[in-house]
């Protein structure tokens, strides 16, 4: 298992894919705009082998965003650009 999470299609237009690192089954996903305003929050269950989450971001304005992925054991911060 990878300890580090990844995101892809960056820059993104409609759908952002997150691959959650670690082994924890629950992950809290928060998305912030570049000013630090939280614009999305949801908890997900990820499987042992399918640790992917799809986020629909088509409604977001173009710009830079920050994703926080939090499990019981780790907090990661990733950045993406919405076109």
PDB file of N, CA and C in Angstrom:
ATOM      1  N   UNK A   1       0.835  -1.190   0.000  1.00  0.00           N
ATOM      2  CA  UNK A   1       0.000   0.000   0.000  1.00  0.00           C
ATOM      3  C   UNK A   1       0.872   1.243   0.000  1.00  0.00           C
ATOM      4  N   UNK A   2       0.465   2.219  -0.772  1.00  0.00           N
ATOM      5  CA  UNK A   2       1.166   3.488  -0.777  1.00  0.00           C
ATOM      6  C   UNK A   2       0.697   4.312   0.416  1.00  0.00           C
ATOM      7  N   UNK A   3       1.642   4.918   1.102  1.00  0.00           N
ATOM      8  CA  UNK A   3       1.296   5.769   2.230  1.00  0.00           C
ATOM      9  C   UNK A   3       0.770   7.107   1.717  1.00  0.00           C
ATOM     10  N   UNK A   4       1.288   7.570   0.579  1.00  0.00           N
ATOM     11  CA  UNK A   4       0.918   8.873   0.053  1.00  0.00           C
ATOM     12  C   UNK A   4      -0.266   8.773  -0.894  1.00  0.00           C
ATOM     13  N   UNK A   5      -1.139   9.745  -0.803  1.00  0.00           N
ATOM     14  CA  UNK A   5      -2.276   9.829  -1.713  1.00  0.00           C
ATOM     15  C   UNK A   5      -1.858  10.585  -2.969  1.00  0.00           C
ATOM     16  N   UNK A   6      -2.660  10.410  -4.018  1.00  0.00           N
ATOM     17  CA  UNK A   6      -2.392  11.065  -5.291  1.00  0.00           C
ATOM     18  C   UNK A   6      -3.699  11.572  -5.866  1.00  0.00           C
ATOM     19  N   UNK A   7      -3.600  12.587  -6.704  1.00  0.00           N
ATOM     20  CA  UNK A   7      -4.754  13.009  -7.479  1.00  0.00           C
ATOM     21  C   UNK A   7      -4.320  13.128  -8.924  1.00  0.00           C
ATOM     22  N   UNK A   8      -5.279  12.945  -9.822  1.00  0.00           N
ATOM     23  CA  UNK A   8      -4.913  13.089 -11.220  1.00  0.00           C
ATOM     24  C   UNK A   8      -6.034  13.664 -12.047  1.00  0.00           C
ATOM     25  N   UNK A   9      -5.629  14.008 -13.250  1.00  0.00           N
ATOM     26  CA  UNK A   9      -6.250  14.952 -14.148  1.00  0.00           C
ATOM     27  C   UNK A   9      -6.069  16.324 -13.509  1.00  0.00           C
ATOM     28  N   UNK A  10      -4.855  16.782 -13.507  1.00  0.00           N
ATOM     29  CA  UNK A  10      -4.535  18.072 -12.923  1.00  0.00           C
ATOM     30  C   UNK A  10      -3.723  18.865 -13.931  1.00  0.00           C
ATOM     31  N   UNK A  11      -4.264  19.914 -14.512  1.00  0.00           N
ATOM     32  CA  UNK A  11      -5.537  20.566 -14.237  1.00  0.00           C
ATOM     33  C   UNK A  11      -6.734  19.685 -14.599  1.00  0.00           C
ATOM     34  N   UNK A  12      -7.867  19.988 -13.969  1.00  0.00           N
ATOM     35  CA  UNK A  12      -9.082  19.200 -14.114  1.00  0.00           C
ATOM     36  C   UNK A  12     -10.211  20.101 -14.612  1.00  0.00           C
ATOM     37  N   UNK A  13     -11.171  19.482 -15.334  1.00  0.00           N
ATOM     38  CA  UNK A  13     -12.345  20.239 -15.760  1.00  0.00           C
ATOM     39  C   UNK A  13     -13.593  19.784 -15.020  1.00  0.00           C
ATOM     40  N   UNK A  14     -13.869  18.480 -15.003  1.00  0.00           N
ATOM     41  CA  UNK A  14     -15.127  17.997 -14.446  1.00  0.00           C
ATOM     42  C   UNK A  14     -14.987  16.992 -13.313  1.00  0.00           C
ATOM     43  N   UNK A  15     -14.057  16.041 -13.442  1.00  0.00           N
ATOM     44  CA  UNK A  15     -13.966  14.953 -12.467  1.00  0.00           C
ATOM     45  C   UNK A  15     -12.528  14.772 -12.006  1.00  0.00           C
ATOM     46  N   UNK A  16     -12.334  14.890 -10.699  1.00  0.00           N
ATOM     47  CA  UNK A  16     -11.026  14.729 -10.085  1.00  0.00           C
ATOM     48  C   UNK A  16     -10.957  13.347  -9.443  1.00  0.00           C
ATOM     49  N   UNK A  17      -9.914  12.604  -9.742  1.00  0.00           N
ATOM     50  CA  UNK A  17      -9.717  11.271  -9.177  1.00  0.00           C
ATOM     51  C   UNK A  17      -8.706  11.356  -8.039  1.00  0.00           C
ATOM     52  N   UNK A  18      -9.082  10.801  -6.892  1.00  0.00           N
ATOM     53  CA  UNK A  18      -8.190  10.732  -5.736  1.00  0.00           C
ATOM     54  C   UNK A  18      -7.878   9.272  -5.455  1.00  0.00           C
ATOM     55  N   UNK A  19      -6.608   8.958  -5.292  1.00  0.00           N
ATOM     56  CA  UNK A  19      -6.184   7.636  -4.838  1.00  0.00           C
ATOM     57  C   UNK A  19      -5.679   7.811  -3.414  1.00  0.00           C
ATOM     58  N   UNK A  20      -6.404   7.241  -2.475  1.00  0.00           N
ATOM     59  CA  UNK A  20      -6.134   7.450  -1.055  1.00  0.00           C
ATOM     60  C   UNK A  20      -5.040   6.498  -0.591  1.00  0.00           C
ATOM     61  N   UNK A  21      -3.995   7.061  -0.003  1.00  0.00           N
ATOM     62  CA  UNK A  21      -2.904   6.259   0.516  1.00  0.00           C
ATOM     63  C   UNK A  21      -3.250   5.658   1.871  1.00  0.00           C
ATOM     64  N   UNK A  22      -2.395   4.773   2.334  1.00  0.00           N
ATOM     65  CA  UNK A  22      -2.591   4.145   3.641  1.00  0.00           C
ATOM     66  C   UNK A  22      -3.546   2.969   3.580  1.00  0.00           C
ATOM     67  N   UNK A  23      -4.037   2.551   4.749  1.00  0.00           N
ATOM     68  CA  UNK A  23      -4.901   1.370   4.839  1.00  0.00           C
ATOM     69  C   UNK A  23      -6.217   1.646   5.544  1.00  0.00           C
ATOM     70  N   UNK A  24      -6.428   2.861   6.042  1.00  0.00           N
ATOM     71  CA  UNK A  24      -7.651   3.179   6.778  1.00  0.00           C
ATOM     72  C   UNK A  24      -8.861   3.144   5.854  1.00  0.00           C
ATOM     73  N   UNK A  25      -9.976   2.558   6.304  1.00  0.00           N
ATOM     74  CA  UNK A  25     -11.154   2.450   5.442  1.00  0.00           C
ATOM     75  C   UNK A  25     -11.968   3.738   5.336  1.00  0.00           C
ATOM     76  N   UNK A  26     -11.851   4.638   6.310  1.00  0.00           N
ATOM     77  CA  UNK A  26     -12.614   5.882   6.276  1.00  0.00           C
ATOM     78  C   UNK A  26     -11.687   7.046   5.998  1.00  0.00           C
ATOM     79  N   UNK A  27     -12.129   7.934   5.105  1.00  0.00           N
ATOM     80  CA  UNK A  27     -11.353   9.133   4.794  1.00  0.00           C
ATOM     81  C   UNK A  27     -12.305  10.327   4.709  1.00  0.00           C
ATOM     82  N   UNK A  28     -11.906  11.390   5.358  1.00  0.00           N
ATOM     83  CA  UNK A  28     -12.646  12.650   5.307  1.00  0.00           C
ATOM     84  C   UNK A  28     -11.991  13.509   4.229  1.00  0.00           C
ATOM     85  N   UNK A  29     -12.789  13.963   3.266  1.00  0.00           N
ATOM     86  CA  UNK A  29     -12.281  14.786   2.169  1.00  0.00           C
ATOM     87  C   UNK A  29     -12.845  16.189   2.326  1.00  0.00           C
ATOM     88  N   UNK A  30     -11.951  17.161   2.333  1.00  0.00           N
ATOM     89  CA  UNK A  30     -12.354  18.567   2.388  1.00  0.00           C
ATOM     90  C   UNK A  30     -11.666  19.301   1.242  1.00  0.00           C
ATOM     91  N   UNK A  31     -12.408  20.170   0.579  1.00  0.00           N
ATOM     92  CA  UNK A  31     -11.855  20.993  -0.495  1.00  0.00           C
ATOM     93  C   UNK A  31     -11.968  22.455  -0.077  1.00  0.00           C
ATOM     94  N   UNK A  32     -10.878  23.176  -0.260  1.00  0.00           N
ATOM     95  CA  UNK A  32     -10.798  24.593   0.085  1.00  0.00           C
ATOM     96  C   UNK A  32     -10.410  25.400  -1.144  1.00  0.00           C
ATOM     97  N   UNK A  33     -10.928  26.623  -1.225  1.00  0.00           N
ATOM     98  CA  UNK A  33     -10.429  27.501  -2.277  1.00  0.00           C
ATOM     99  C   UNK A  33      -9.099  28.087  -1.814  1.00  0.00           C
ATOM    100  N   UNK A  34      -8.472  28.853  -2.675  1.00  0.00           N
ATOM    101  CA  UNK A  34      -7.131  29.348  -2.384  1.00  0.00           C
ATOM    102  C   UNK A  34      -7.130  30.345  -1.216  1.00  0.00           C
ATOM    103  N   UNK A  35      -8.290  30.913  -0.894  1.00  0.00           N
ATOM    104  CA  UNK A  35      -8.394  31.840   0.240  1.00  0.00           C
ATOM    105  C   UNK A  35      -8.612  31.119   1.561  1.00  0.00           C
ATOM    106  N   UNK A  36      -8.757  29.782   1.508  1.00  0.00           N
ATOM    107  CA  UNK A  36      -8.944  29.010   2.724  1.00  0.00           C
ATOM    108  C   UNK A  36     -10.391  28.746   3.093  1.00  0.00           C
ATOM    109  N   UNK A  37     -11.315  29.141   2.242  1.00  0.00           N
ATOM    110  CA  UNK A  37     -12.733  28.879   2.492  1.00  0.00           C
ATOM    111  C   UNK A  37     -13.068  27.435   2.142  1.00  0.00           C
ATOM    112  N   UNK A  38     -13.660  26.711   3.087  1.00  0.00           N
ATOM    113  CA  UNK A  38     -14.044  25.325   2.813  1.00  0.00           C
ATOM    114  C   UNK A  38     -15.276  25.330   1.915  1.00  0.00           C
ATOM    115  N   UNK A  39     -15.205  24.584   0.802  1.00  0.00           N
ATOM    116  CA  UNK A  39     -16.325  24.563  -0.131  1.00  0.00           C
ATOM    117  C   UNK A  39     -16.933  23.173  -0.286  1.00  0.00           C
ATOM    118  N   UNK A  40     -16.290  22.172   0.305  1.00  0.00           N
ATOM    119  CA  UNK A  40     -16.814  20.813   0.189  1.00  0.00           C
ATOM    120  C   UNK A  40     -16.270  19.987   1.342  1.00  0.00           C
ATOM    121  N   UNK A  41     -17.126  19.087   1.868  1.00  0.00           N
ATOM    122  CA  UNK A  41     -16.684  18.149   2.896  1.00  0.00           C
ATOM    123  C   UNK A  41     -17.556  16.906   2.818  1.00  0.00           C
ATOM    124  N   UNK A  42     -16.909  15.748   2.801  1.00  0.00           N
ATOM    125  CA  UNK A  42     -17.654  14.491   2.800  1.00  0.00           C
ATOM    126  C   UNK A  42     -16.745  13.371   3.300  1.00  0.00           C
ATOM    127  N   UNK A  43     -17.361  12.418   3.985  1.00  0.00           N
ATOM    128  CA  UNK A  43     -16.628  11.237   4.435  1.00  0.00           C
ATOM    129  C   UNK A  43     -16.902  10.098   3.465  1.00  0.00           C
ATOM    130  N   UNK A  44     -15.860   9.352   3.139  1.00  0.00           N
ATOM    131  CA  UNK A  44     -15.954   8.237   2.199  1.00  0.00           C
ATOM    132  C   UNK A  44     -15.447   6.959   2.854  1.00  0.00           C
ATOM    133  N   UNK A  45     -15.962   5.847   2.403  1.00  0.00           N
ATOM    134  CA  UNK A  45     -15.433   4.527   2.738  1.00  0.00           C
ATOM    135  C   UNK A  45     -14.660   4.055   1.508  1.00  0.00           C
ATOM    136  N   UNK A  46     -13.434   3.655   1.710  1.00  0.00           N
ATOM    137  CA  UNK A  46     -12.638   3.130   0.602  1.00  0.00           C
ATOM    138  C   UNK A  46     -12.268   1.690   0.906  1.00  0.00           C
ATOM    139  N   UNK A  47     -12.198   0.899  -0.140  1.00  0.00           N
ATOM    140  CA  UNK A  47     -11.888  -0.512   0.024  1.00  0.00           C
ATOM    141  C   UNK A  47     -10.405  -0.759   0.172  1.00  0.00           C
ATOM    142  N   UNK A  48     -10.081  -1.954   0.545  1.00  0.00           N
ATOM    143  CA  UNK A  48      -8.680  -2.328   0.726  1.00  0.00           C
ATOM    144  C   UNK A  48      -7.913  -2.275  -0.593  1.00  0.00           C
ATOM    145  N   UNK A  49      -8.573  -2.633  -1.684  1.00  0.00           N
ATOM    146  CA  UNK A  49      -7.900  -2.674  -2.981  1.00  0.00           C
ATOM    147  C   UNK A  49      -8.376  -1.582  -3.926  1.00  0.00           C
ATOM    148  N   UNK A  50      -9.547  -1.040  -3.705  1.00  0.00           N
ATOM    149  CA  UNK A  50     -10.071   0.038  -4.551  1.00  0.00           C
ATOM    150  C   UNK A  50     -10.147   1.296  -3.713  1.00  0.00           C
ATOM    151  N   UNK A  51      -9.058   2.018  -3.671  1.00  0.00           N
ATOM    152  CA  UNK A  51      -8.948   3.187  -2.800  1.00  0.00           C
ATOM    153  C   UNK A  51      -9.143   4.484  -3.582  1.00  0.00           C
ATOM    154  N   UNK A  52      -9.993   4.426  -4.612  1.00  0.00           N
ATOM    155  CA  UNK A  52     -10.214   5.591  -5.466  1.00  0.00           C
ATOM    156  C   UNK A  52     -11.508   6.309  -5.090  1.00  0.00           C
ATOM    157  N   UNK A  53     -11.470   7.622  -5.184  1.00  0.00           N
ATOM    158  CA  UNK A  53     -12.628   8.480  -4.967  1.00  0.00           C
ATOM    159  C   UNK A  53     -12.711   9.423  -6.164  1.00  0.00           C
ATOM    160  N   UNK A  54     -13.913   9.601  -6.706  1.00  0.00           N
ATOM    161  CA  UNK A  54     -14.140  10.567  -7.781  1.00  0.00           C
ATOM    162  C   UNK A  54     -14.880  11.766  -7.212  1.00  0.00           C
ATOM    163  N   UNK A  55     -14.337  12.943  -7.453  1.00  0.00           N
ATOM    164  CA  UNK A  55     -14.996  14.176  -7.030  1.00  0.00           C
ATOM    165  C   UNK A  55     -15.460  14.937  -8.263  1.00  0.00           C
ATOM    166  N   UNK A  56     -16.725  15.318  -8.283  1.00  0.00           N
ATOM    167  CA  UNK A  56     -17.257  16.136  -9.363  1.00  0.00           C
ATOM    168  C   UNK A  56     -16.933  17.594  -9.056  1.00  0.00           C
ATOM    169  N   UNK A  57     -16.110  18.209  -9.894  1.00  0.00           N
ATOM    170  CA  UNK A  57     -15.666  19.579  -9.643  1.00  0.00           C
ATOM    171  C   UNK A  57     -16.067  20.538 -10.767  1.00  0.00           C
ATOM    172  N   UNK A  58     -16.909  20.079 -11.664  1.00  0.00           N
ATOM    173  CA  UNK A  58     -17.322  20.912 -12.794  1.00  0.00           C
ATOM    174  C   UNK A  58     -17.991  22.209 -12.383  1.00  0.00           C
ATOM    175  N   UNK A  59     -18.638  22.235 -11.220  1.00  0.00           N
ATOM    176  CA  UNK A  59     -19.348  23.422 -10.767  1.00  0.00           C
ATOM    177  C   UNK A  59     -18.423  24.470 -10.170  1.00  0.00           C
ATOM    178  N   UNK A  60     -17.169  24.109  -9.900  1.00  0.00           N
ATOM    179  CA  UNK A  60     -16.230  25.058  -9.299  1.00  0.00           C
ATOM    180  C   UNK A  60     -15.777  26.100 -10.316  1.00  0.00           C
ATOM    181  N   UNK A  61     -15.506  27.286  -9.822  1.00  0.00           N
ATOM    182  CA  UNK A  61     -14.940  28.331 -10.672  1.00  0.00           C
ATOM    183  C   UNK A  61     -13.490  27.974 -10.990  1.00  0.00           C
ATOM    184  N   UNK A  62     -12.991  28.401 -12.156  1.00  0.00           N
ATOM    185  CA  UNK A  62     -11.579  28.159 -12.460  1.00  0.00           C
ATOM    186  C   UNK A  62     -10.676  28.763 -11.388  1.00  0.00           C
ATOM    187  N   UNK A  63      -9.612  28.032 -11.060  1.00  0.00           N
ATOM    188  CA  UNK A  63      -8.662  28.527 -10.067  1.00  0.00           C
ATOM    189  C   UNK A  63      -7.943  27.401  -9.363  1.00  0.00           C
ATOM    190  N   UNK A  64      -7.233  27.749  -8.308  1.00  0.00           N
ATOM    191  CA  UNK A  64      -6.454  26.805  -7.518  1.00  0.00           C
ATOM    192  C   UNK A  64      -7.236  26.365  -6.293  1.00  0.00           C
ATOM    193  N   UNK A  65      -7.133  25.079  -5.966  1.00  0.00           N
ATOM    194  CA  UNK A  65      -7.859  24.505  -4.836  1.00  0.00           C
ATOM    195  C   UNK A  65      -6.947  23.593  -4.037  1.00  0.00           C
ATOM    196  N   UNK A  66      -7.323  23.358  -2.790  1.00  0.00           N
ATOM    197  CA  UNK A  66      -6.565  22.506  -1.880  1.00  0.00           C
ATOM    198  C   UNK A  66      -7.492  21.402  -1.391  1.00  0.00           C
ATOM    199  N   UNK A  67      -6.989  20.167  -1.379  1.00  0.00           N
ATOM    200  CA  UNK A  67      -7.744  19.023  -0.878  1.00  0.00           C
ATOM    201  C   UNK A  67      -7.051  18.515   0.377  1.00  0.00           C
ATOM    202  N   UNK A  68      -7.818  18.357   1.458  1.00  0.00           N
ATOM    203  CA  UNK A  68      -7.318  17.709   2.672  1.00  0.00           C
ATOM    204  C   UNK A  68      -7.930  16.317   2.728  1.00  0.00           C
ATOM    205  N   UNK A  69      -7.088  15.315   2.854  1.00  0.00           N
ATOM    206  CA  UNK A  69      -7.515  13.936   3.045  1.00  0.00           C
ATOM    207  C   UNK A  69      -7.097  13.541   4.451  1.00  0.00           C
ATOM    208  N   UNK A  70      -8.077  13.184   5.273  1.00  0.00           N
ATOM    209  CA  UNK A  70      -7.776  12.879   6.669  1.00  0.00           C
ATOM    210  C   UNK A  70      -8.327  11.514   7.046  1.00  0.00           C
ATOM    211  N   UNK A  71      -7.435  10.682   7.600  1.00  0.00           N
ATOM    212  CA  UNK A  71      -7.827   9.403   8.175  1.00  0.00           C
ATOM    213  C   UNK A  71      -7.431   9.434   9.648  1.00  0.00           C
ATOM    214  N   UNK A  72      -7.679   8.342  10.349  1.00  0.00           N
ATOM    215  CA  UNK A  72      -7.292   8.292  11.763  1.00  0.00           C
ATOM    216  C   UNK A  72      -5.782   8.410  11.943  1.00  0.00           C
ATOM    217  N   UNK A  73      -5.028   8.030  10.925  1.00  0.00           N
ATOM    218  CA  UNK A  73      -3.578   7.985  11.068  1.00  0.00           C
ATOM    219  C   UNK A  73      -2.815   9.080  10.331  1.00  0.00           C
ATOM    220  N   UNK A  74      -3.458   9.786   9.409  1.00  0.00           N
ATOM    221  CA  UNK A  74      -2.699  10.774   8.648  1.00  0.00           C
ATOM    222  C   UNK A  74      -3.592  11.875   8.100  1.00  0.00           C
ATOM    223  N   UNK A  75      -2.962  13.010   7.825  1.00  0.00           N
ATOM    224  CA  UNK A  75      -3.593  14.142   7.157  1.00  0.00           C
ATOM    225  C   UNK A  75      -2.684  14.526   6.003  1.00  0.00           C
ATOM    226  N   UNK A  76      -3.256  14.574   4.810  1.00  0.00           N
ATOM    227  CA  UNK A  76      -2.481  14.964   3.634  1.00  0.00           C
ATOM    228  C   UNK A  76      -3.128  16.165   2.973  1.00  0.00           C
ATOM    229  N   UNK A  77      -2.304  16.986   2.375  1.00  0.00           N
ATOM    230  CA  UNK A  77      -2.757  18.157   1.647  1.00  0.00           C
ATOM    231  C   UNK A  77      -2.269  18.045   0.206  1.00  0.00           C
ATOM    232  N   UNK A  78      -3.209  18.121  -0.736  1.00  0.00           N
ATOM    233  CA  UNK A  78      -2.897  18.064  -2.150  1.00  0.00           C
ATOM    234  C   UNK A  78      -3.493  19.289  -2.820  1.00  0.00           C
ATOM    235  N   UNK A  79      -2.924  19.702  -3.943  1.00  0.00           N
ATOM    236  CA  UNK A  79      -3.422  20.877  -4.661  1.00  0.00           C
ATOM    237  C   UNK A  79      -3.851  20.469  -6.068  1.00  0.00           C
ATOM    238  N   UNK A  80      -4.881  21.178  -6.561  1.00  0.00           N
ATOM    239  CA  UNK A  80      -5.269  20.977  -7.954  1.00  0.00           C
ATOM    240  C   UNK A  80      -5.730  22.289  -8.555  1.00  0.00           C
ATOM    241  N   UNK A  81      -5.730  22.321  -9.886  1.00  0.00           N
ATOM    242  CA  UNK A  81      -6.161  23.487 -10.643  1.00  0.00           C
ATOM    243  C   UNK A  81      -7.420  23.122 -11.392  1.00  0.00           C
ATOM    244  N   UNK A  82      -8.453  23.949 -11.246  1.00  0.00           N
ATOM    245  CA  UNK A  82      -9.702  23.766 -11.992  1.00  0.00           C
ATOM    246  C   UNK A  82      -9.637  24.700 -13.198  1.00  0.00           C
ATOM    247  N   UNK A  83      -9.827  24.125 -14.396  1.00  0.00           N
ATOM    248  CA  UNK A  83      -9.822  24.942 -15.611  1.00  0.00           C
ATOM    249  C   UNK A  83     -11.166  25.568 -15.841  1.00  0.00           C
TER     250      UNK A  83
END
